[in-house]
Amino acid sequence: MSENSTQKWPAGAATGIGSMPGGDAREAARTVTGSLESFPYLPELPARGPGADMIGRTLGMLVEVYAHVEPSGWRVGDRPGRDTRRAHAWLGEDLDALEEFTQGYEGPLKVSAVGPWTLATSLELRNGEAALGDPGACRDLTASLAEGLRGHLADVQRRVPGAQVVLQLDEPSLTAVLQGRVRTASGYRTHRAVDRAVVEGALRDLVDVAEGGPVVVHSCAPGVPFGLLRRVGVTGVSFDFGLLTERDEEAVGEAVEGGTTLFAGVVPGVDGRLSDPAGSVMGVRTLWRRLGLSPGILVESVVVTPSCGLAGASPVYARSVLAHCVRAARSLADNPE
């Protein structure tokens, strides 16, 4: 396993990504904990509005960095305002609901926050440009996020004492940051690619926040940098399995051999017809054979998830997807070859 993996989720595990449909925190917590009995997570409910989305929730966790909503998005402010208070209130509501439905729970429990690079692409400075274009602002944002997450992880641990808290960093913009594809406010230019060593350093600072606990990085964008994430010491990489290309396969194989868990998004996150559970993980088995990996490590190396968050799904479909992931993971455990 990677250096900072102090626990292993159950073999044949399944979990979700983050977002759920609707605006009822208790209903979302009931669904997640009921469907994912061995690997639940703290849901996000972005339908409630700014501050309940993944960017707003994470900005609300920051220490001594404040943001408010402008027509163009989130922008740095001088002091905590209505939008910050709303983000705090919704996170508190979500945590209360999770605590209610995890009484006596022991095992892995996943919480998520936006990682430093996607956050830097999503937060505007006072001049209207993304923080990404200002190295000093990026450093300040990373430090503030690290401090805020320490408090958040401690709060979750206090509320659910039996939990082994797993930190997921959502980084859908990471590849665009590395490749210099993030557009400026005008839309006519792109921000310069950030040096890989700088990117790795910030992510390593966030991995260190978990103090040896498991950290997963999630991206449902193409071109996930598996090698970079392995170097910074993450325990797992969460991705949309359907976006893998032949180009990614060598890096995926190296990640598995290095002990990195693959959180394989194999079940569509928007309403549609679900295949049978065994069919959902057929691609994982095929990839395993193609890479020459041992079938014996498959069930310990893969966690089954939806392809991305479920905010765009109907409540009925969202429940079906989580249950389907559990059945697909069991299929993988029963027949890894």
CSV table of C-alpha atoms in Angstrom, one decimal:
chain,number,residue,atom,x,y,z
A,1,MET,CA,0.0,0.0,0.0
A,2,SER,CA,1.0,3.6,-0.3
A,3,GLU,CA,2.9,5.1,2.6
A,4,ASN,CA,-0.1,6.9,4.1
A,5,SER,CA,-2.6,4.1,4.0
A,6,THR,CA,-3.2,3.1,7.6
A,7,GLN,CA,-6.4,1.1,6.9
A,8,LYS,CA,-7.9,-0.8,4.2
A,9,TRP,CA,-11.6,-0.5,3.2
A,10,PRO,CA,-13.4,-3.8,3.0
A,11,ALA,CA,-12.5,-6.0,0.1
A,12,GLY,CA,-15.2,-5.6,-2.6
A,13,ALA,CA,-16.1,-2.2,-1.3
A,14,ALA,CA,-18.4,0.4,-3.1
A,15,THR,CA,-18.9,4.0,-2.3
A,16,GLY,CA,-20.2,7.2,-3.9
A,17,ILE,CA,-18.5,10.4,-5.1
A,18,GLY,CA,-20.1,13.3,-3.3
A,19,SER,CA,-23.2,15.0,-4.7
A,20,MET,CA,-26.8,13.8,-4.4
A,21,PRO,CA,-30.0,15.2,-5.8
A,22,GLY,CA,-32.5,17.2,-3.8
A,23,GLY,CA,-32.2,19.4,-0.8
A,24,ASP,CA,-33.1,17.3,2.2
A,25,ALA,CA,-29.9,16.5,4.2
A,26,ARG,CA,-31.6,13.8,6.3
A,27,GLU,CA,-33.0,12.0,3.3
A,28,ALA,CA,-29.6,12.1,1.6
A,29,ALA,CA,-27.8,10.8,4.7
A,30,ARG,CA,-30.4,8.1,5.1
A,31,THR,CA,-29.9,7.0,1.5
A,32,VAL,CA,-26.1,7.0,1.6
A,33,THR,CA,-25.7,5.2,4.9
A,34,GLY,CA,-28.5,2.7,4.1
A,35,SER,CA,-27.2,1.9,0.7
A,36,LEU,CA,-23.4,2.0,1.4
A,37,GLU,CA,-23.3,0.2,4.8
A,38,SER,CA,-19.6,-0.5,4.7
A,39,PHE,CA,-18.3,2.7,3.1
A,40,PRO,CA,-20.7,5.7,3.4
A,41,TYR,CA,-19.8,9.3,2.7
A,42,LEU,CA,-20.9,12.8,3.6
A,43,PRO,CA,-23.3,13.9,0.7
A,44,GLU,CA,-23.3,17.3,-1.0
A,45,LEU,CA,-26.6,18.8,-2.0
A,46,PRO,CA,-25.8,21.5,-4.6
A,47,ALA,CA,-29.5,22.0,-5.6
A,48,ARG,CA,-29.9,24.1,-2.5
A,49,GLY,CA,-27.8,26.8,-4.1
A,50,PRO,CA,-24.4,28.6,-3.8
A,51,GLY,CA,-22.7,27.4,-0.7
A,52,ALA,CA,-24.1,23.9,-0.9
A,53,ASP,CA,-22.1,23.1,-4.0
A,54,MET,CA,-18.7,21.6,-3.8
A,55,ILE,CA,-16.9,24.9,-4.4
A,56,GLY,CA,-19.0,26.9,-1.9
A,57,ARG,CA,-18.8,24.2,0.8
A,58,THR,CA,-15.0,24.1,0.5
A,59,LEU,CA,-14.7,27.9,0.5
A,60,GLY,CA,-16.8,27.9,3.7
A,61,MET,CA,-14.1,25.7,5.3
A,62,LEU,CA,-11.2,28.1,4.6
A,63,VAL,CA,-9.5,29.9,7.5
A,64,GLU,CA,-9.0,33.7,7.2
A,65,VAL,CA,-9.9,33.6,3.5
A,66,TYR,CA,-13.4,34.7,2.6
A,67,ALA,CA,-15.5,34.6,-0.5
A,68,HIS,CA,-18.8,35.8,-1.8
A,69,VAL,CA,-20.9,35.1,-4.8
A,70,GLU,CA,-20.8,37.5,-7.8
A,71,PRO,CA,-22.6,37.0,-11.1
A,72,SER,CA,-19.4,35.6,-12.5
A,73,GLY,CA,-18.8,33.2,-9.6
A,74,TRP,CA,-17.1,33.1,-6.3
A,75,ARG,CA,-14.8,36.0,-5.5
A,76,VAL,CA,-12.4,36.8,-2.6
A,77,GLY,CA,-13.9,39.2,0.0
A,78,ASP,CA,-12.6,41.1,3.1
A,79,ARG,CA,-14.8,39.4,5.7
A,80,PRO,CA,-17.3,36.6,6.1
A,81,GLY,CA,-20.6,37.6,4.6
A,82,ARG,CA,-24.0,36.0,4.0
A,83,ASP,CA,-22.7,33.5,1.5
A,84,THR,CA,-20.0,32.2,3.9
A,85,ARG,CA,-22.6,31.9,6.7
A,86,ARG,CA,-24.9,30.0,4.4
A,87,ALA,CA,-22.1,27.6,3.5
A,88,HIS,CA,-21.4,27.0,7.2
A,89,ALA,CA,-25.0,26.5,8.0
A,90,TRP,CA,-25.5,23.9,5.3
A,91,LEU,CA,-22.4,22.0,6.1
A,92,GLY,CA,-23.5,21.9,9.8
A,93,GLU,CA,-26.9,20.6,8.7
A,94,ASP,CA,-25.3,17.9,6.5
A,95,LEU,CA,-23.0,16.9,9.4
A,96,ASP,CA,-25.9,16.7,11.9
A,97,ALA,CA,-27.8,14.4,9.5
A,98,LEU,CA,-24.7,12.2,8.9
A,99,GLU,CA,-24.1,12.0,12.7
A,100,GLU,CA,-27.7,10.9,13.2
A,101,PHE,CA,-27.5,8.1,10.8
A,102,THR,CA,-24.0,6.8,11.7
A,103,GLN,CA,-24.6,6.2,15.5
A,104,GLY,CA,-22.3,3.3,16.5
A,105,TYR,CA,-20.8,3.1,13.0
A,106,GLU,CA,-17.3,1.7,12.7
A,107,GLY,CA,-15.4,1.7,9.4
A,108,PRO,CA,-14.3,4.0,6.6
A,109,LEU,CA,-16.3,7.2,6.2
A,110,LYS,CA,-15.5,9.5,3.3
A,111,VAL,CA,-15.7,13.3,3.3
A,112,SER,CA,-14.8,15.5,0.3
A,113,ALA,CA,-13.4,18.9,-0.4
A,114,VAL,CA,-12.3,20.6,-3.5
A,115,GLY,CA,-8.5,20.3,-3.9
A,116,PRO,CA,-6.2,23.4,-4.1
A,117,TRP,CA,-5.9,23.6,-7.9
A,118,THR,CA,-9.5,23.3,-8.8
A,119,LEU,CA,-10.3,25.8,-6.0
A,120,ALA,CA,-7.7,28.2,-7.5
A,121,THR,CA,-9.4,28.0,-10.9
A,122,SER,CA,-12.8,28.6,-9.3
A,123,LEU,CA,-12.1,31.5,-7.0
A,124,GLU,CA,-11.7,35.0,-8.5
A,125,LEU,CA,-9.4,37.6,-7.0
A,126,ARG,CA,-10.6,41.2,-6.7
A,127,ASN,CA,-9.6,41.9,-10.3
A,128,GLY,CA,-11.9,39.2,-11.6
A,129,GLU,CA,-9.1,36.8,-12.6
A,130,ALA,CA,-8.8,33.3,-11.1
A,131,ALA,CA,-6.5,32.9,-8.2
A,132,LEU,CA,-4.7,30.4,-10.4
A,133,GLY,CA,-2.8,33.2,-12.1
A,134,ASP,CA,-1.2,34.5,-8.9
A,135,PRO,CA,1.3,32.1,-7.3
A,136,GLY,CA,1.1,33.9,-4.0
A,137,ALA,CA,-2.6,33.6,-3.9
A,138,CYS,CA,-2.3,29.9,-4.7
A,139,ARG,CA,0.0,29.4,-1.8
A,140,ASP,CA,-2.3,31.3,0.6
A,141,LEU,CA,-5.3,29.3,-0.6
A,142,THR,CA,-3.5,26.0,-0.1
A,143,ALA,CA,-2.4,27.0,3.4
A,144,SER,CA,-5.9,28.2,4.3
A,145,LEU,CA,-7.5,25.0,2.9
A,146,ALA,CA,-5.1,22.8,4.8
A,147,GLU,CA,-5.9,24.5,8.1
A,148,GLY,CA,-9.7,24.4,7.4
A,149,LEU,CA,-9.6,20.7,6.6
A,150,ARG,CA,-7.7,19.9,9.8
A,151,GLY,CA,-10.7,21.4,11.7
A,152,HIS,CA,-13.2,19.6,9.5
A,153,LEU,CA,-11.6,16.2,9.8
A,154,ALA,CA,-11.4,16.6,13.6
A,155,ASP,CA,-15.1,17.6,13.7
A,156,VAL,CA,-16.2,14.5,11.7
A,157,GLN,CA,-14.0,12.3,13.9
A,158,ARG,CA,-15.6,13.8,17.0
A,159,ARG,CA,-19.1,13.3,15.6
A,160,VAL,CA,-18.5,9.7,14.4
A,161,PRO,CA,-15.8,8.3,16.8
A,162,GLY,CA,-15.7,4.9,15.2
A,163,ALA,CA,-15.1,6.2,11.7
A,164,GLN,CA,-11.8,5.9,9.9
A,165,VAL,CA,-12.1,9.2,8.1
A,166,VAL,CA,-11.1,9.1,4.4
A,167,LEU,CA,-10.4,12.5,2.8
A,168,GLN,CA,-11.4,12.9,-0.9
A,169,LEU,CA,-9.9,15.9,-2.7
A,170,ASP,CA,-12.0,16.8,-5.8
A,171,GLU,CA,-9.7,18.0,-8.6
A,172,PRO,CA,-11.6,17.9,-11.9
A,173,SER,CA,-9.5,20.9,-13.2
A,174,LEU,CA,-6.1,19.3,-12.3
A,175,THR,CA,-5.2,18.1,-15.8
A,176,ALA,CA,-6.2,21.5,-17.3
A,177,VAL,CA,-4.0,23.3,-14.8
A,178,LEU,CA,-1.1,21.1,-15.7
A,179,GLN,CA,-1.6,21.5,-19.4
A,180,GLY,CA,-2.2,25.3,-19.4
A,181,ARG,CA,-5.8,25.0,-20.6
A,182,VAL,CA,-7.6,27.1,-17.9
A,183,ARG,CA,-9.1,30.2,-19.6
A,184,THR,CA,-8.7,33.7,-18.3
A,185,ALA,CA,-11.7,35.9,-17.5
A,186,SER,CA,-11.8,37.3,-21.0
A,187,GLY,CA,-11.8,33.9,-22.5
A,188,TYR,CA,-9.2,34.9,-25.1
A,189,ARG,CA,-6.2,33.6,-23.3
A,190,THR,CA,-5.3,30.7,-21.0
A,191,HIS,CA,-3.4,30.7,-17.8
A,192,ARG,CA,0.2,29.4,-18.0
A,193,ALA,CA,0.6,25.8,-17.1
A,194,VAL,CA,1.7,25.4,-13.5
A,195,ASP,CA,5.0,23.7,-12.9
A,196,ARG,CA,4.5,20.1,-11.9
A,197,ALA,CA,6.7,20.4,-8.9
A,198,VAL,CA,4.5,23.2,-7.6
A,199,VAL,CA,1.3,21.3,-8.2
A,200,GLU,CA,2.8,18.2,-6.4
A,201,GLY,CA,3.9,20.3,-3.5
A,202,ALA,CA,0.5,21.8,-2.8
A,203,LEU,CA,-1.2,18.4,-3.1
A,204,ARG,CA,1.4,16.9,-0.8
A,205,ASP,CA,0.6,19.6,1.8
A,206,LEU,CA,-3.1,18.5,1.6
A,207,VAL,CA,-2.2,14.8,1.9
A,208,ASP,CA,-0.2,15.6,5.0
A,209,VAL,CA,-3.4,17.1,6.6
A,210,ALA,CA,-4.8,13.6,7.0
A,211,GLU,CA,-1.8,12.7,9.2
A,212,GLY,CA,-1.3,9.3,7.7
A,213,GLY,CA,-5.0,8.7,7.1
A,214,PRO,CA,-6.3,7.7,3.6
A,215,VAL,CA,-6.5,10.4,1.0
A,216,VAL,CA,-8.3,9.9,-2.4
A,217,VAL,CA,-8.1,12.4,-5.3
A,218,HIS,CA,-11.1,12.4,-7.6
A,219,SER,CA,-11.3,13.7,-11.1
A,220,CYS,CA,-14.0,12.8,-13.7
A,221,ALA,CA,-12.1,14.6,-16.4
A,222,PRO,CA,-10.0,12.8,-19.1
A,223,GLY,CA,-6.3,12.4,-18.7
A,224,VAL,CA,-6.1,11.9,-14.9
A,225,PRO,CA,-2.3,12.2,-13.9
A,226,PHE,CA,-2.0,8.9,-12.2
A,227,GLY,CA,1.8,9.0,-11.9
A,228,LEU,CA,1.8,12.5,-10.3
A,229,LEU,CA,-0.9,11.5,-7.8
A,230,ARG,CA,1.0,8.3,-6.9
A,231,ARG,CA,4.2,10.4,-6.2
A,232,VAL,CA,2.3,12.7,-3.8
A,233,GLY,CA,1.3,9.7,-1.8
A,234,VAL,CA,-2.5,9.4,-2.3
A,235,THR,CA,-4.1,6.2,-1.2
A,236,GLY,CA,-6.5,6.1,-4.0
A,237,VAL,CA,-7.5,7.7,-7.3
A,238,SER,CA,-11.1,8.2,-8.2
A,239,PHE,CA,-12.0,8.5,-11.9
A,240,ASP,CA,-14.5,7.9,-14.6
A,241,PHE,CA,-13.5,4.5,-15.9
A,242,GLY,CA,-15.2,5.1,-19.3
A,243,LEU,CA,-12.7,8.0,-20.0
A,244,LEU,CA,-9.6,5.8,-19.7
A,245,THR,CA,-7.6,5.4,-22.9
A,246,GLU,CA,-4.7,3.1,-23.9
A,247,ARG,CA,-2.4,6.0,-23.1
A,248,ASP,CA,-3.5,5.8,-19.4
A,249,GLU,CA,-3.1,2.1,-19.0
A,250,GLU,CA,0.6,1.9,-18.2
A,251,ALA,CA,0.2,4.5,-15.5
A,252,VAL,CA,-2.8,2.7,-14.1
A,253,GLY,CA,-0.9,-0.5,-13.9
A,254,GLU,CA,2.0,1.1,-12.2
A,255,ALA,CA,-0.3,2.8,-9.7
A,256,VAL,CA,-1.9,-0.6,-8.8
A,257,GLU,CA,1.5,-2.3,-8.5
A,258,GLY,CA,2.6,0.6,-6.2
A,259,GLY,CA,-0.4,0.0,-3.9
A,260,THR,CA,-2.8,2.7,-5.1
A,261,THR,CA,-6.5,1.8,-4.9
A,262,LEU,CA,-8.5,2.6,-8.0
A,263,PHE,CA,-12.0,4.1,-7.3
A,264,ALA,CA,-13.4,3.0,-10.6
A,265,GLY,CA,-16.4,5.0,-11.8
A,266,VAL,CA,-18.3,2.4,-13.8
A,267,VAL,CA,-21.9,3.2,-13.2
A,268,PRO,CA,-23.5,6.2,-15.1
A,269,GLY,CA,-24.3,9.1,-12.9
A,270,VAL,CA,-27.3,10.3,-14.9
A,271,ASP,CA,-30.6,8.5,-15.4
A,272,GLY,CA,-30.6,5.7,-17.8
A,273,ARG,CA,-30.9,1.9,-18.0
A,274,LEU,CA,-28.5,0.1,-15.7
A,275,SER,CA,-26.8,-3.1,-17.0
A,276,ASP,CA,-26.5,-6.1,-14.8
A,277,PRO,CA,-23.9,-5.7,-12.0
A,278,ALA,CA,-21.4,-8.1,-13.5
A,279,GLY,CA,-21.6,-6.2,-16.8
A,280,SER,CA,-20.8,-3.0,-15.0
A,281,VAL,CA,-17.4,-4.3,-13.9
A,282,MET,CA,-16.6,-6.3,-17.0
A,283,GLY,CA,-14.3,-3.6,-18.3
A,284,VAL,CA,-12.3,-3.6,-15.0
A,285,ARG,CA,-11.7,-7.4,-15.3
A,286,THR,CA,-10.7,-6.9,-19.0
A,287,LEU,CA,-8.2,-4.2,-18.1
A,288,TRP,CA,-6.8,-6.3,-15.3
A,289,ARG,CA,-6.1,-9.2,-17.8
A,290,ARG,CA,-4.7,-6.8,-20.4
A,291,LEU,CA,-2.2,-5.3,-17.8
A,292,GLY,CA,-1.2,-8.7,-16.6
A,293,LEU,CA,-2.2,-7.9,-13.0
A,294,SER,CA,-2.9,-10.7,-10.6
A,295,PRO,CA,-6.6,-11.5,-10.2
A,296,GLY,CA,-5.9,-12.1,-6.5
A,297,ILE,CA,-5.3,-8.4,-5.8
A,298,LEU,CA,-8.2,-7.1,-7.9
A,299,VAL,CA,-10.8,-7.1,-5.1
A,300,GLU,CA,-8.5,-5.2,-2.7
A,301,SER,CA,-7.3,-2.8,-5.4
A,302,VAL,CA,-10.7,-1.6,-6.7
A,303,VAL,CA,-13.6,0.3,-5.1
A,304,VAL,CA,-16.7,0.6,-7.3
A,305,THR,CA,-18.3,4.0,-7.6
A,306,PRO,CA,-20.6,5.9,-9.9
A,307,SER,CA,-18.8,7.7,-12.8
A,308,CYS,CA,-19.3,11.1,-11.1
A,309,GLY,CA,-21.5,12.8,-8.6
A,310,LEU,CA,-25.3,12.2,-8.7
A,311,ALA,CA,-26.6,15.8,-8.4
A,312,GLY,CA,-28.1,15.5,-11.9
A,313,ALA,CA,-29.9,12.2,-11.3
A,314,SER,CA,-33.4,11.7,-10.1
A,315,PRO,CA,-33.7,10.6,-6.4
A,316,VAL,CA,-35.0,7.2,-7.4
A,317,TYR,CA,-32.1,6.7,-9.9
A,318,ALA,CA,-29.5,7.9,-7.3
A,319,ARG,CA,-30.7,5.3,-4.8
A,320,SER,CA,-30.6,2.6,-7.6
A,321,VAL,CA,-27.0,3.6,-8.6
A,322,LEU,CA,-25.6,3.3,-5.1
A,323,ALA,CA,-27.3,-0.1,-4.6
A,324,HIS,CA,-26.1,-1.2,-8.1
A,325,CYS,CA,-22.5,-0.2,-7.1
A,326,VAL,CA,-22.7,-2.4,-4.1
A,327,ARG,CA,-23.9,-5.4,-6.2
A,328,ALA,CA,-21.3,-4.8,-8.8
A,329,ALA,CA,-18.5,-4.7,-6.2
A,330,ARG,CA,-19.8,-8.0,-4.8
A,331,SER,CA,-19.7,-9.5,-8.3
A,332,LEU,CA,-16.1,-8.4,-8.6
A,333,ALA,CA,-15.3,-10.0,-5.2
A,334,ASP,CA,-17.1,-13.3,-6.1
A,335,ASN,CA,-15.5,-13.6,-9.5
A,336,PRO,CA,-12.4,-11.5,-10.0
A,337,GLU,CA,-11.3,-13.4,-13.1
